[in-house]
Structure formats: structure tokens, C-alpha cells
Tab-separated table of C-alpha atoms in Angstrom:
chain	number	residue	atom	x	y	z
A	142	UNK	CA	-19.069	15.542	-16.110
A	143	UNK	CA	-16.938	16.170	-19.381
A	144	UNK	CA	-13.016	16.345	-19.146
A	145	UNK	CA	-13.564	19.913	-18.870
A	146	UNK	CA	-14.699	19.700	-15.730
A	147	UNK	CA	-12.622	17.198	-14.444
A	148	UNK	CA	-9.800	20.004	-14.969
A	149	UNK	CA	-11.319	22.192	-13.107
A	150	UNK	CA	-12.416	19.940	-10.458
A	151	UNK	CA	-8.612	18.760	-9.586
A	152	UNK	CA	-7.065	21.625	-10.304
A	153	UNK	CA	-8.736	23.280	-7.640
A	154	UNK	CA	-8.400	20.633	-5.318
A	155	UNK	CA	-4.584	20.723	-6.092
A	156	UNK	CA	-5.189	24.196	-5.102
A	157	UNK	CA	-6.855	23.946	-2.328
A	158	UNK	CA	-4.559	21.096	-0.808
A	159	UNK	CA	-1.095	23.148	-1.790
A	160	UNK	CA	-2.288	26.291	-0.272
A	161	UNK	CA	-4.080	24.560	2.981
A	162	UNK	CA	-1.264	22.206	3.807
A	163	UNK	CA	-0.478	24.020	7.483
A	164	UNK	CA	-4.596	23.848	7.925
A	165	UNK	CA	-5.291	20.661	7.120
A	166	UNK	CA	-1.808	19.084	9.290
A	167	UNK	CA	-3.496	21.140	12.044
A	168	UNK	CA	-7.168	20.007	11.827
A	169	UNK	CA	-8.390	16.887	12.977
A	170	UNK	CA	-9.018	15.668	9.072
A	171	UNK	CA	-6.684	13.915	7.162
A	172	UNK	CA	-6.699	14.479	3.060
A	173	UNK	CA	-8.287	11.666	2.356
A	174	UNK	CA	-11.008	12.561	4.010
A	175	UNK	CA	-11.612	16.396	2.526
A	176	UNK	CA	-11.361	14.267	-0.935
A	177	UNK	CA	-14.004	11.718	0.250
A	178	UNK	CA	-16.055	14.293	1.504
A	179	UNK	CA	-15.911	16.170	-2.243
A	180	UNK	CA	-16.786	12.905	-4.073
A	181	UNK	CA	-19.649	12.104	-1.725
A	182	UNK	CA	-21.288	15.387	-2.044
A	183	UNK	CA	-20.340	15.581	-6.171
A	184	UNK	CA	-21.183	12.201	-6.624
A	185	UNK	CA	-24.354	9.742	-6.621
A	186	UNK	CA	-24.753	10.837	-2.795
A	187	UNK	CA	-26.018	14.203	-2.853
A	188	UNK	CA	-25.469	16.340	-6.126
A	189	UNK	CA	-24.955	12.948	-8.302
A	190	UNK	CA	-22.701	15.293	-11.094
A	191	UNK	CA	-21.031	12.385	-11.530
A	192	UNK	CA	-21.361	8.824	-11.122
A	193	UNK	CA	-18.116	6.420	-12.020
A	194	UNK	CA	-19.357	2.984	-11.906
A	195	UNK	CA	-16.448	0.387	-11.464
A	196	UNK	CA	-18.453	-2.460	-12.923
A	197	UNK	CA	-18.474	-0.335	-16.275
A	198	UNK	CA	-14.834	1.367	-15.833
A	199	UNK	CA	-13.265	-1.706	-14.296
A	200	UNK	CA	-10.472	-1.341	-17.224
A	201	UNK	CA	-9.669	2.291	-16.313
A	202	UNK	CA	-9.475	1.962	-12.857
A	203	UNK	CA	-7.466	-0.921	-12.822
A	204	UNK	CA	-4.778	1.112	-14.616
A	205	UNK	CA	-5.171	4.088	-12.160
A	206	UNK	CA	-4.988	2.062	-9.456
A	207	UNK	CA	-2.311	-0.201	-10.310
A	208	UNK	CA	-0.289	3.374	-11.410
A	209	UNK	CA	-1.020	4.647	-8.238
A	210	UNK	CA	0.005	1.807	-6.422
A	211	UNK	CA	3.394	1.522	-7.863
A	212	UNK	CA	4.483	4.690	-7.383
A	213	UNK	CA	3.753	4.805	-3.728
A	214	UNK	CA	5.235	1.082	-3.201
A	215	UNK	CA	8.533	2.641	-5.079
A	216	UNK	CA	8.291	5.622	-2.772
A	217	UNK	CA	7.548	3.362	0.361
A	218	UNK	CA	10.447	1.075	-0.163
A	219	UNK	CA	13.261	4.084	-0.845
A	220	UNK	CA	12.571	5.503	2.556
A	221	UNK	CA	13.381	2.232	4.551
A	222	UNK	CA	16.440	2.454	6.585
A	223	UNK	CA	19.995	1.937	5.955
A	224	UNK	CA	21.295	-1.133	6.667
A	225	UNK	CA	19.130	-3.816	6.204
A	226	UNK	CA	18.814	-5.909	9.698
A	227	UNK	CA	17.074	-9.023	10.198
A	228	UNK	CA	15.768	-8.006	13.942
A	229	UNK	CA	14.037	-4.581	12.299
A	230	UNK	CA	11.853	-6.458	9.720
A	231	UNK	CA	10.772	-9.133	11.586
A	232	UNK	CA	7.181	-7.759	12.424
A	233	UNK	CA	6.799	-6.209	8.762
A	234	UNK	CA	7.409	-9.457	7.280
A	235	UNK	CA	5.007	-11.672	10.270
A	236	UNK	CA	2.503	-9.015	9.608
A	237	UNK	CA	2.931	-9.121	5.551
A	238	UNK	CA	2.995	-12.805	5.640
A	239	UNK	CA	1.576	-15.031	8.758
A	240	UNK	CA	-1.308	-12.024	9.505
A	241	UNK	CA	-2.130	-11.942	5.910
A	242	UNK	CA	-2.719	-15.903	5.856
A	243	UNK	CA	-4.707	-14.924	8.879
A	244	UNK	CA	-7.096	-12.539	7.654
A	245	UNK	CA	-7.884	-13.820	4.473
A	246	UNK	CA	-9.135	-16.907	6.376
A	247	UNK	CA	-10.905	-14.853	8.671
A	248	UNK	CA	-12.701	-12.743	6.236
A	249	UNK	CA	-13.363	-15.423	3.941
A	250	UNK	CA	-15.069	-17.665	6.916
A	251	UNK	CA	-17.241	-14.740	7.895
A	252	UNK	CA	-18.064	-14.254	4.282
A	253	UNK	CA	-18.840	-17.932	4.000
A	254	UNK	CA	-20.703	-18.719	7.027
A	255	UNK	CA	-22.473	-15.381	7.771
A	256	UNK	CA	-22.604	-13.509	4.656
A	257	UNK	CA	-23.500	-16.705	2.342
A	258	UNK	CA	-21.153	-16.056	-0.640
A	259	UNK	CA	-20.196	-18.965	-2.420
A	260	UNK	CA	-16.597	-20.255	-1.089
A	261	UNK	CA	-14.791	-18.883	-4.445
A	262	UNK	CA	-16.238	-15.674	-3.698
A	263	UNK	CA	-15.413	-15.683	-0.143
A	264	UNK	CA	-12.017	-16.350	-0.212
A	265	UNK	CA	-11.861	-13.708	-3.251
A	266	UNK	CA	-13.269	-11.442	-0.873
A	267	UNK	CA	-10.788	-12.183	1.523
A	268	UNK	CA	-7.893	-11.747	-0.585
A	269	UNK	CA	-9.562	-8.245	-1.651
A	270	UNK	CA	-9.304	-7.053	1.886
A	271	UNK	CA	-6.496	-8.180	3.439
A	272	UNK	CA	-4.474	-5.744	2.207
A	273	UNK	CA	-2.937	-2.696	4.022
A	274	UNK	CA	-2.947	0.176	1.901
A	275	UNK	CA	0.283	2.036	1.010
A	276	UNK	CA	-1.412	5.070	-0.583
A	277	UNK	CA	-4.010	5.910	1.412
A	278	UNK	CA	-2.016	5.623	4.988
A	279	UNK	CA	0.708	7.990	4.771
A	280	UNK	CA	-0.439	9.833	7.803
A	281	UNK	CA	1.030	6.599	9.885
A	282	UNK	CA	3.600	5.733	7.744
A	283	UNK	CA	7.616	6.195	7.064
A	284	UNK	CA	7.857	10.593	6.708
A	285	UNK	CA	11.009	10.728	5.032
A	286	UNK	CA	14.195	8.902	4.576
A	287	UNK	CA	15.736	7.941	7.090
A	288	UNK	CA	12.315	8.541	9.701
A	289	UNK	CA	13.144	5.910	12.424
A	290	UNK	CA	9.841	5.427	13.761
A	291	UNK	CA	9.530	1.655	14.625
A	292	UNK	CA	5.776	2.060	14.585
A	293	UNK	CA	5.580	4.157	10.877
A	294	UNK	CA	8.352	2.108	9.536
A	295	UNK	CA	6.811	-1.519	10.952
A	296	UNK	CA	3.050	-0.089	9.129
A	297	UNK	CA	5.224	1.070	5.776
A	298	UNK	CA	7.330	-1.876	5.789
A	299	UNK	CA	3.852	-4.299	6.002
A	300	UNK	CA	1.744	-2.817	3.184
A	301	UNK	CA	4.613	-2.342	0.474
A	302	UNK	CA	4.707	-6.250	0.559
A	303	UNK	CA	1.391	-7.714	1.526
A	304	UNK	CA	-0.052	-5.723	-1.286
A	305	UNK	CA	2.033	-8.772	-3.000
A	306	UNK	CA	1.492	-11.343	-1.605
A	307	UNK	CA	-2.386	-10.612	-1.453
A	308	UNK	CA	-2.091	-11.478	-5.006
A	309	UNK	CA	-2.400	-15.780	-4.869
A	310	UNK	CA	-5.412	-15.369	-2.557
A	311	UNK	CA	-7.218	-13.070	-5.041
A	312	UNK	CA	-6.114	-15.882	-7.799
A	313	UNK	CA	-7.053	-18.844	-5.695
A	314	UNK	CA	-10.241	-17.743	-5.421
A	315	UNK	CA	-10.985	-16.638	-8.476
A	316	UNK	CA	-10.019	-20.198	-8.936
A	317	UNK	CA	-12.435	-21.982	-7.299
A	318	UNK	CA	-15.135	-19.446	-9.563
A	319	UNK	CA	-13.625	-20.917	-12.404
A	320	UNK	CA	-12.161	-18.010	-13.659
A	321	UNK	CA	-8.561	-18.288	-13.037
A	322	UNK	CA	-6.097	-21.381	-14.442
A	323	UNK	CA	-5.943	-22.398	-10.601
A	324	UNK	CA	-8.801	-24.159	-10.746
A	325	UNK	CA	-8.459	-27.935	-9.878
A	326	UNK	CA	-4.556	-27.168	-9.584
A	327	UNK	CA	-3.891	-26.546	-5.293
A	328	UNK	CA	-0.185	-27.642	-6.058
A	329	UNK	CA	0.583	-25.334	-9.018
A	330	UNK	CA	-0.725	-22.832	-7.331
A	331	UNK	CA	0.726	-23.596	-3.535
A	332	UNK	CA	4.319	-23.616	-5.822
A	333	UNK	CA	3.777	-21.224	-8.623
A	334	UNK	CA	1.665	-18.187	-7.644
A	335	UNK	CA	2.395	-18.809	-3.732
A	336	UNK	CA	6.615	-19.560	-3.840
A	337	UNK	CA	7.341	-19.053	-6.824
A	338	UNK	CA	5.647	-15.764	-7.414
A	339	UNK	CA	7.084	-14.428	-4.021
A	340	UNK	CA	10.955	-15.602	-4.146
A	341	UNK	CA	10.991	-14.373	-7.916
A	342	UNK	CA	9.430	-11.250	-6.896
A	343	UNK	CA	12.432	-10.313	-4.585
A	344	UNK	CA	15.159	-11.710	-6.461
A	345	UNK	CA	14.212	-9.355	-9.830
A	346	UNK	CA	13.502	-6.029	-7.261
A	347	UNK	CA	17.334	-6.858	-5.464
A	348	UNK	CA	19.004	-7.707	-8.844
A	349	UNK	CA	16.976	-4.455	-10.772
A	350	UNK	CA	17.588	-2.438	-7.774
A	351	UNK	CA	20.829	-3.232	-6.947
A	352	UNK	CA	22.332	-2.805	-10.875
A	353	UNK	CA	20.559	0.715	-11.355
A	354	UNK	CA	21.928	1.933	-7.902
A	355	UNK	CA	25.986	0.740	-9.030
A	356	UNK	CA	25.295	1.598	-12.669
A	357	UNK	CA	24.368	5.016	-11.860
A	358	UNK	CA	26.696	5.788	-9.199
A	359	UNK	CA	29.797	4.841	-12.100
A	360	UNK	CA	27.919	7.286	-14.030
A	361	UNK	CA	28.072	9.959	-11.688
A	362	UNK	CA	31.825	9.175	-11.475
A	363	UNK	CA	32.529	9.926	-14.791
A	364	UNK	CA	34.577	13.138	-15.259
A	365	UNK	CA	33.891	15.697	-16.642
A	366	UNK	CA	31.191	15.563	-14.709
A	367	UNK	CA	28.469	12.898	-15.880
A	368	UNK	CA	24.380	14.298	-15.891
A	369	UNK	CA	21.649	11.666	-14.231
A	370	UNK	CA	18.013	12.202	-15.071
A	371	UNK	CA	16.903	10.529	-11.152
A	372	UNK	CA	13.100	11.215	-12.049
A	373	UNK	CA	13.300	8.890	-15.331
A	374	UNK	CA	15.626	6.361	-13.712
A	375	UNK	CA	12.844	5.990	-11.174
A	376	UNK	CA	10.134	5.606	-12.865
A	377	UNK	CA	12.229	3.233	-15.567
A	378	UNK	CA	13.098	1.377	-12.719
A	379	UNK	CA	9.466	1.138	-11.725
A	380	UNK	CA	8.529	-0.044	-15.142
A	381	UNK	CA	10.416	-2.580	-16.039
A	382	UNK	CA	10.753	-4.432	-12.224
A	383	UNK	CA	7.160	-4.488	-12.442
A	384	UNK	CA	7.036	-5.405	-16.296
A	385	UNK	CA	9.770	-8.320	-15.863
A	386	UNK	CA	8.292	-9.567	-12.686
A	387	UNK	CA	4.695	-10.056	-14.487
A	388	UNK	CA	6.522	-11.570	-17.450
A	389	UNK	CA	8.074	-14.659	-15.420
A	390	UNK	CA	4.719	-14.780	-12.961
A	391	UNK	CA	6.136	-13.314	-10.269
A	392	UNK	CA	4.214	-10.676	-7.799
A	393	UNK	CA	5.066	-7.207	-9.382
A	394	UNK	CA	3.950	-4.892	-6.832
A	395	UNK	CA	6.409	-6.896	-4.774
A	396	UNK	CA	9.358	-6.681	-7.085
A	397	UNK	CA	8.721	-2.479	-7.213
A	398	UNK	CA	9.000	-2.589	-3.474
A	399	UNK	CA	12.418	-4.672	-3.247
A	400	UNK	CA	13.824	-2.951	-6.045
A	401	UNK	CA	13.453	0.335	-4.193
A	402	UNK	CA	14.953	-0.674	-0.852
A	403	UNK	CA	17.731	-2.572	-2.808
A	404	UNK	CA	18.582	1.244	-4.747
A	405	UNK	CA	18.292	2.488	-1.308
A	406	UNK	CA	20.169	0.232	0.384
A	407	UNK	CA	23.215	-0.047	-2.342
A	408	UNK	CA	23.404	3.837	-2.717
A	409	UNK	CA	23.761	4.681	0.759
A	410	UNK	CA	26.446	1.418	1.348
A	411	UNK	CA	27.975	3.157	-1.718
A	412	UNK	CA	27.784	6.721	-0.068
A	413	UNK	CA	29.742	5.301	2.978
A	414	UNK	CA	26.751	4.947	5.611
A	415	UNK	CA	28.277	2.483	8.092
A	416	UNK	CA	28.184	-1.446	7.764
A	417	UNK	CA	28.723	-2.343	11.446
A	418	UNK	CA	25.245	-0.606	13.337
A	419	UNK	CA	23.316	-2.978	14.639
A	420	UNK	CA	20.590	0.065	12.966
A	421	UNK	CA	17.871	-1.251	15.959
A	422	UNK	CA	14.590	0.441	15.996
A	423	UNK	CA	13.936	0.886	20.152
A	424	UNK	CA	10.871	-1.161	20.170
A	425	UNK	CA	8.793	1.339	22.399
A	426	UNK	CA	9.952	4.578	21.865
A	427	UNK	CA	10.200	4.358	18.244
A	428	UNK	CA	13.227	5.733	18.350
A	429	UNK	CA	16.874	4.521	17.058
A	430	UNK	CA	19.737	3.363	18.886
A	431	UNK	CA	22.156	4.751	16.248
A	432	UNK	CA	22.014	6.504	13.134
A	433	UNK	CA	20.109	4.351	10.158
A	434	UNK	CA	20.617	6.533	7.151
A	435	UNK	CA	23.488	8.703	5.739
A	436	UNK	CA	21.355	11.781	4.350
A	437	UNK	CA	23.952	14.705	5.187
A	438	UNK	CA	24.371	17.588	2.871
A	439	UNK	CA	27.926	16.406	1.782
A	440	UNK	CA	26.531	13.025	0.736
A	441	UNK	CA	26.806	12.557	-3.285
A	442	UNK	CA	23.383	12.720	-5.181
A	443	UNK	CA	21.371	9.368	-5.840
A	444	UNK	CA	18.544	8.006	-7.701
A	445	UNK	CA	16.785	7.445	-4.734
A	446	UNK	CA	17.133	10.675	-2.633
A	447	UNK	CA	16.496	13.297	-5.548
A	448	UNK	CA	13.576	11.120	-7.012
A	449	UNK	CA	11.464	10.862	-3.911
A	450	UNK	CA	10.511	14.343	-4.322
A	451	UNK	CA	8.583	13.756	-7.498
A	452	UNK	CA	7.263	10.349	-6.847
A	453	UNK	CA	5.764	12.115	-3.031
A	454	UNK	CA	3.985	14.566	-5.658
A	455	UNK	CA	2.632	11.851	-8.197
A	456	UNK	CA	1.347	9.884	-4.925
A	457	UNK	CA	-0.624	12.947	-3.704
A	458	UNK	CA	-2.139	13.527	-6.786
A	459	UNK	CA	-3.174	9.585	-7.221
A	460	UNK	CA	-4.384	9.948	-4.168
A	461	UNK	CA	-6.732	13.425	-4.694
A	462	UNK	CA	-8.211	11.821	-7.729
A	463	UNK	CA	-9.207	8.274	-6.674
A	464	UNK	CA	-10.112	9.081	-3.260
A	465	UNK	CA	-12.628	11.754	-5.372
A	466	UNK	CA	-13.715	8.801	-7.470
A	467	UNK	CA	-14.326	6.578	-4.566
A	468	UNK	CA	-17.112	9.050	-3.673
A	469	UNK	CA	-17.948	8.896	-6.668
A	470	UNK	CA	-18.603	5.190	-6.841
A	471	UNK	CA	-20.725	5.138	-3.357
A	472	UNK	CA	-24.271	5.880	-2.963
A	473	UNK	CA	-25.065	6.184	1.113
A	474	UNK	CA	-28.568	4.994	0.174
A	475	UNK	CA	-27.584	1.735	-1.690
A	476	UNK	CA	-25.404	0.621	1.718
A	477	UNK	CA	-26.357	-3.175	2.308
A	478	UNK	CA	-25.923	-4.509	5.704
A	479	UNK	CA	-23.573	-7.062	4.670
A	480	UNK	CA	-21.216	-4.228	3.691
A	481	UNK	CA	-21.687	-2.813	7.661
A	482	UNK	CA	-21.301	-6.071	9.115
A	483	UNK	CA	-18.202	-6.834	7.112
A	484	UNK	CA	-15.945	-3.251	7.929
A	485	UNK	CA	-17.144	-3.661	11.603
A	486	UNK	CA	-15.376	-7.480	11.497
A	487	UNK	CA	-12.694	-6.493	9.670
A	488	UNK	CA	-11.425	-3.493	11.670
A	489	UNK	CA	-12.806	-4.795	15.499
A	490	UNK	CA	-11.884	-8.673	15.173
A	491	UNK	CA	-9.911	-9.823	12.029
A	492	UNK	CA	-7.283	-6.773	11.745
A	493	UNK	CA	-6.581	-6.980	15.607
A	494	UNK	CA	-6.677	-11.474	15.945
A	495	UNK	CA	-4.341	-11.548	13.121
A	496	UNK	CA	-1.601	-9.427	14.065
A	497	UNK	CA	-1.381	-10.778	17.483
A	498	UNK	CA	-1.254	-14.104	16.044
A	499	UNK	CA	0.787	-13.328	13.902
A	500	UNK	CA	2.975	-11.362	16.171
A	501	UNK	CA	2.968	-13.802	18.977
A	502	UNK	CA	6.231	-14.781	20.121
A	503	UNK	CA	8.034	-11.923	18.505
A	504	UNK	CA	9.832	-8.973	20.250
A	505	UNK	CA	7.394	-6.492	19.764
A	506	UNK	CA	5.732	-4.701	22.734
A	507	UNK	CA	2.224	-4.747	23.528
A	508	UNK	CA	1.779	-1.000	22.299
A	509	UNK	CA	2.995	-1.935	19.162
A	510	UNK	CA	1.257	-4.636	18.751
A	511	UNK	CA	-1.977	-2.902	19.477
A	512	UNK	CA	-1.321	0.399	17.395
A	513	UNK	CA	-0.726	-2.006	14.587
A	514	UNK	CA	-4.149	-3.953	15.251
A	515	UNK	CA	-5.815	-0.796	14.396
A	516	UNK	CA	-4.115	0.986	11.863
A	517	UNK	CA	-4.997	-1.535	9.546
A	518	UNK	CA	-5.790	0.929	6.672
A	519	UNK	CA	-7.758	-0.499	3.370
A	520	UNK	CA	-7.839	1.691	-0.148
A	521	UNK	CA	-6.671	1.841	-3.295
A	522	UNK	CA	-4.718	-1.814	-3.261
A	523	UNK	CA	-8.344	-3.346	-2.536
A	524	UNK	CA	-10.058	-1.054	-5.227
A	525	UNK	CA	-7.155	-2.886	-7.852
A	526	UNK	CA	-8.236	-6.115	-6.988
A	527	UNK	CA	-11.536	-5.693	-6.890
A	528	UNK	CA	-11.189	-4.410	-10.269
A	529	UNK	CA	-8.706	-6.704	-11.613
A	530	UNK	CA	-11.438	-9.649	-10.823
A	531	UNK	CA	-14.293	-7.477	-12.146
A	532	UNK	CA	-11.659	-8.105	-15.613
A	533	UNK	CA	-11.455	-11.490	-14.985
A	534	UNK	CA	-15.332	-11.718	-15.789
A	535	UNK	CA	-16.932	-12.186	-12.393
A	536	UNK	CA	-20.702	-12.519	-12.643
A	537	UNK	CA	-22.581	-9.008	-12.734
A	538	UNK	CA	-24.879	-10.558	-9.221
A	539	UNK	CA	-21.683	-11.379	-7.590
A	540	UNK	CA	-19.751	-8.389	-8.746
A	541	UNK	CA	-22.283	-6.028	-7.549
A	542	UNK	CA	-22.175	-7.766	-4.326
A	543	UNK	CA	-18.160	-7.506	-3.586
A	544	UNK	CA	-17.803	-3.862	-4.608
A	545	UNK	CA	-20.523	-2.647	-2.795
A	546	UNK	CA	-19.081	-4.549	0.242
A	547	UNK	CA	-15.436	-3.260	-0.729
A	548	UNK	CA	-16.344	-0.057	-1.316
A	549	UNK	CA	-17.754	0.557	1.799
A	550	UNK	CA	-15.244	-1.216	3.970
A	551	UNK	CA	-12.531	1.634	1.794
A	552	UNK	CA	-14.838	4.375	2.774
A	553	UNK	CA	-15.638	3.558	6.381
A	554	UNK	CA	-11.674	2.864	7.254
A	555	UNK	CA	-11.014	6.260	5.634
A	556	UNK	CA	-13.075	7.777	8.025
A	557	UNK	CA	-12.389	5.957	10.906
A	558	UNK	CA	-8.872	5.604	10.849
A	559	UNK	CA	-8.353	8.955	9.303
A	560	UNK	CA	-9.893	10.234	12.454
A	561	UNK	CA	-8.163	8.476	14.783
A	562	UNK	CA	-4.773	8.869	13.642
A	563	UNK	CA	-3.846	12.255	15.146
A	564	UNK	CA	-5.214	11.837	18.469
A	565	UNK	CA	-3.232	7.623	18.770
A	566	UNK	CA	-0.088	9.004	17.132
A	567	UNK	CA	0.224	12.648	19.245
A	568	UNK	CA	-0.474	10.745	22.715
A	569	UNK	CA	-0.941	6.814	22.695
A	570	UNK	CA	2.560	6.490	20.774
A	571	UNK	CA	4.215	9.604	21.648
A	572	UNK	CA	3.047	9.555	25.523
């Protein structure tokens, strides 16, 4: 297909999408997978019009990926509520942390012992995965600022940081392939890409976030009256947490994420949203016990409230055009069965085992803990690392291998989860 048609082709999906919103909310199909569904039939599948191969575009995709990802990590972390309490992101960070640890060993075992990749390979494999995706699973996640769902903000709160700290998995085994500076180094890496990388990560996304949320509410204080561009303040803000962060080895997606909750956070302190709420998420309901966010009318503009509009649209559209190229990329016929085995162990045993362990002894109720098992959601943060290792010069056998497994596992939670969503969160979570 030339460019040509690549204008046509989105621009009448955008079409399509703007115009069918109240249809689509309605039917039992989420976006993602009407956009599969075109890329399947367009691509190698059935009409093969195009084919994008990611061993051969690996440098492209990893660019529209990692775009894609930071804007819905920056869009993610500006909806979290107002204050910041200890007792509300205990599950995100168990899940983002402890479950991750989890299913990266589980994964890479399974890859090891009954798929027969090389250990490297495996535990790249399992870094790959582990990830919950923050652009492909807005159907469960945080609807707008201030959205108090403990169940949406618990599934938001989880993939804008474990698409972080994913990151020293994917290096460690790229390690043991001899293809990363890791290699023969378990301490640099246990100190530099593991604590390092992290506690770096959130100190530049506070300090970024925090200085652009005071520095722009001074501006606005100016009289006469002082003009603030939010969308370009966003995105800036984007850029350089993310380019600082990878400058000093720290986890950038990570940094994007912290500097958005700490804008969030300061503005609304700033706006006069109350200090002393305890801000509790009811852990069953989903519902709050007071008032998390200060949104009213007669609240002053901010950086983060007037730029989520615009970075909502850039997600939808990163989302219409790689979900399209993910069909693109798959050919039903060329399916191996280690791809099938892998998605069914992922969703039915790893996903589910390493929440609850990593959930056990928390406050979280059994139907939370359960929704969560499932809604385990892989995309476009797996497609990036897949990618960014395809850069790293992974063997053409081996590379073949992973993204046909990947791939598939992307496709068939799609799918799956996209189908499910509607009927768990109408009447399992709202019963």
C-alpha cells in the first residue's frame, strides 16, 4: 500500500470511529477489536494489501510504539486521584512490582521447560509479556479525572508503572543472549537497571512534574492576565521526563507516569482540593468515601485538566493505527502451537497466580482480586519491547520465534478480553 492509501485507510477509520461512537459503546465489540478485524482482513490474512513485517520495520515501530506509549502513560497518570494515599496504591504498586517479578518467572519457566527457548530468550520472553497494557485497555481503565473506580483506577494505576519496570527483565535477558552490557554483571544490573533505574525514574517524574505544575500556576497569576499553551506544556513535559530519565539510565516510561500524577497532584493541592481526606477507594463497591478530585467549574485552569483532551485524541488515534498494523503483522495460517500454548498460560495460570500472590495479605477483596486476574490486557507495551530487542540484534531464528509468539498472545487478549469486558464490568463489578 503507498502513503496514499494509508490516508485513506485511517481517515476513514477516524470516520467511522467518530461517527459510530454511541454504536460501538453499545455493541458487544470494543475498538480494538473493529481495528483488528480491518488489519486481519487487509492484511497477510485474507486480502494480504499489506503486509508490515516487524523484523524489517523494527526501527519504525519502535518509535510508534514508544510514541504511543507515552502519551497514554502521561494521560493515565493525570487522571489519578487527588490526594495521594498510601492505602489506595497499595495493590497498583504489589501488582506493578511483586506480580510482575511473578510472571516474568512464570512465563520464562514455561518458555524454558516446555517451549525449549534458550534461558536468555526465555526470560526475554518473559519480560516481553509481563506487561499490562495502558493503550490498549481503556475500556477497564480510569474514565476521566477524578473516576473513583477502585477496580479501573487499581488496573490504570498497575500498567502506567509495570510498563517500567518490565524494562530490567527485557535487559537481563537480553543479557544472558549476549546482547546487552548485563551480561556477566547480576550486581550492576540488580543495582543499576533494577534500583537505580526505578528510584531515579520517580524522583525526575515528581521533581519535572511538580516544577511545571508551580511554574505554570505563577504564570497564570500574572496580571494582566498571563496565556498558557497546556497542549505544548504537556507534551514538553512528556519529552523531556522521558528524555532526562533515559539520559541518567533511569526507566522513562516510568518517569512520564510520575511526572503526570505529580502535575496532577500539585495543581489540584494548588487549586485548594482538601489535604485532610483520607481519599479511600471502598474496596468493593468501587466507590469513594469522600470526594478525591477538585474538578468544579470555578476551579482555575491547569496543565493537566485542559491537556487531557488532546492527549485522549492522540491515544485513540495510536491506537486505530497500530492495532491496524497488528493485523497487519499476523498471518492466521503461520500460527505455531507454541504461540497457542503460551496466551492460554499466560491469561488462565500466570496472570491469575501472580496477582494473588502478589496480592496476598493485602486489603483487597476477593472480587478484586479476581477481576484483576483477568483483565490482564497485553498490546502495544509488548509490541515496543519486542521491537526494541529485534534492535538490539536478536538472531533472525529466534526473532521469528518471539514475535510470532508475541504477536499472537496481543491478538488473542484483544479478543478475549475485549469481549469480556462489557458483560464482567456491567454485572460481575457493578452487581
Amino acid at each position: 500500500m503507498q502513503s496514499t492509501h494509508w490516508f485513506i485507510l485511517i481517515g476513514l477509520l477516524m470516520l467511522a470511529r467518530g461517527m459510530a461512537a454511541t454504536t460501538i459503546s453499545r455493541s458487544p465489540f470494543t475498538s480494538a477489536i473493529v481495528y483488528l478485524g480491518v488489519g486481519l482482513v487487509l492484511g497477510p490474512t485474507v486480502l494480504n494489501l499489506f503486509h508490515f513485517e516487524p523484523t524489517e520495520e523494527s526501527g519504525v515501530l519502535e518509535v510508534l510504539t514508544e510514541v504511543a506509549i507515552l502519551i497514554s502513560l502521561f494521560s493515565a497518570g493525570i487522571k489519578m486521584p487527588v490526594p495521594f494515599r498510601r492505602a489506595n496504591w497499595d495493590a497498583p504498586l504489589r501488582l506493578a512490582w511483586i506480580s510482575m517479578i511473578f510472571t516474568v518467572v512464570l512465563v520464562a519457566a514455561f518458555g524454558f521447560f516446555v517451549l525449549g527457548l534458550p534461558v536468555g530468550a526465555a526470560i526475554l520472553l518473559g519480560g516481553i509479556l509481563a506487561p499490562t497494557d495502558p493503550v490498549l485497555a481503556t475500556d477497564v481503565q480510569i474514565r476521566h479525572a477524578g473516576d473513583t473506580d477502585r477496580l479501573r483506577f487499581t488496573l490504570t494505576c498497575e500498567a502506567g508503572m509495570n510498563d517500567g519496570s518490565a524494562a530490567p527483565f527485557v535487559f537481563l535477558g537480553l543479557g544472558v543472549l549476549g546482547l546487552d552490557e548485563t551480561a556477566g554483571q547480576p550486581w550492576r544490573w540488580l543495582f543499576v537497571d533494577v534500583f537505580w533505574a526505578a528510584l531515579a525514574a520517580v524522583a525526575i517524574g515528581v521533581l519535572f512534574g511538580a516544577v511545571t505544575a508551580r511554574l505554570t500556576w505563577r504564570l497564570r497569576m500574572i496580571k494582566p492576565r498571563h496565556d498558557i499553551m497546556d497542549d505544548l506544556v504537556g507534551l514538553g513535559l512528556i519529552a523531556v521526563a522521558y528524555g532526562v530519565a533515559t539520559l541518567v539510565h533511569a526507566w522513562g516510561f516510568l518517569a512520564v507516569f510520575f511526572a503526570a500524577v505529580a502535575l496532577r497532584q500539585n495543581e489540584l493541592m494548588m487549586a485548594g482540593a482538601p489535604k485532610d481526606q483520607e481519599g479511600l477507594l471502598e474496596p468493593d463497591t468501587g466507590k469513594s468515601q469522600v470526594a478525591l478530585d477538585s474538578d468544579s467549574n470555578e476551579a482555575p485552569m491547569t496543565v493537566s485538566t485542559e491537556s487531557l483532551v488532546f492527549k485522549e485524541h492522540l491515544e485513540r488515534l495510536s491506537e486505530l493505527t497500530l492495532v491496524v498494523l497488528l493485523g497487519g503483522m499476523i498471518s492466521l495460517q503461520e500460527i505455531s502451537w507454541q504461540a497457542v500454548f503460551m496466551a492460554a498460560f499466560l491469561f488462565f495460570v500466570a496472570r491469575p497466580l501472580a496477582v494473588f500472590l502478589g496480592l496476598a495479605g493485602s486489603a483487597a477483596p476477593l472480587r478484586l482480586k479476581a477481576m484483576t486476574a483477568w483483565f490482564g490486557i497485553r498490546g502495544i507495551g509488548s509490541i515496543y519491547y519486542l521491537v526494541f530487542a529485534i534492535e538490539a540484534g536478536l538472531a533472525p531464528d529466534l526473532a521469528a520465534q518471539l514475535t510470532n509468539i508475541v504477536l499472537f498472545t496481543i491478538m488473542l487478549s484483544i479478543v478475549v478480553h475485549g469481549l469480556s469486558v462489557k458483560p464482567l464490568m456491567n454485572t460481575v463489578w457493578r452487581e
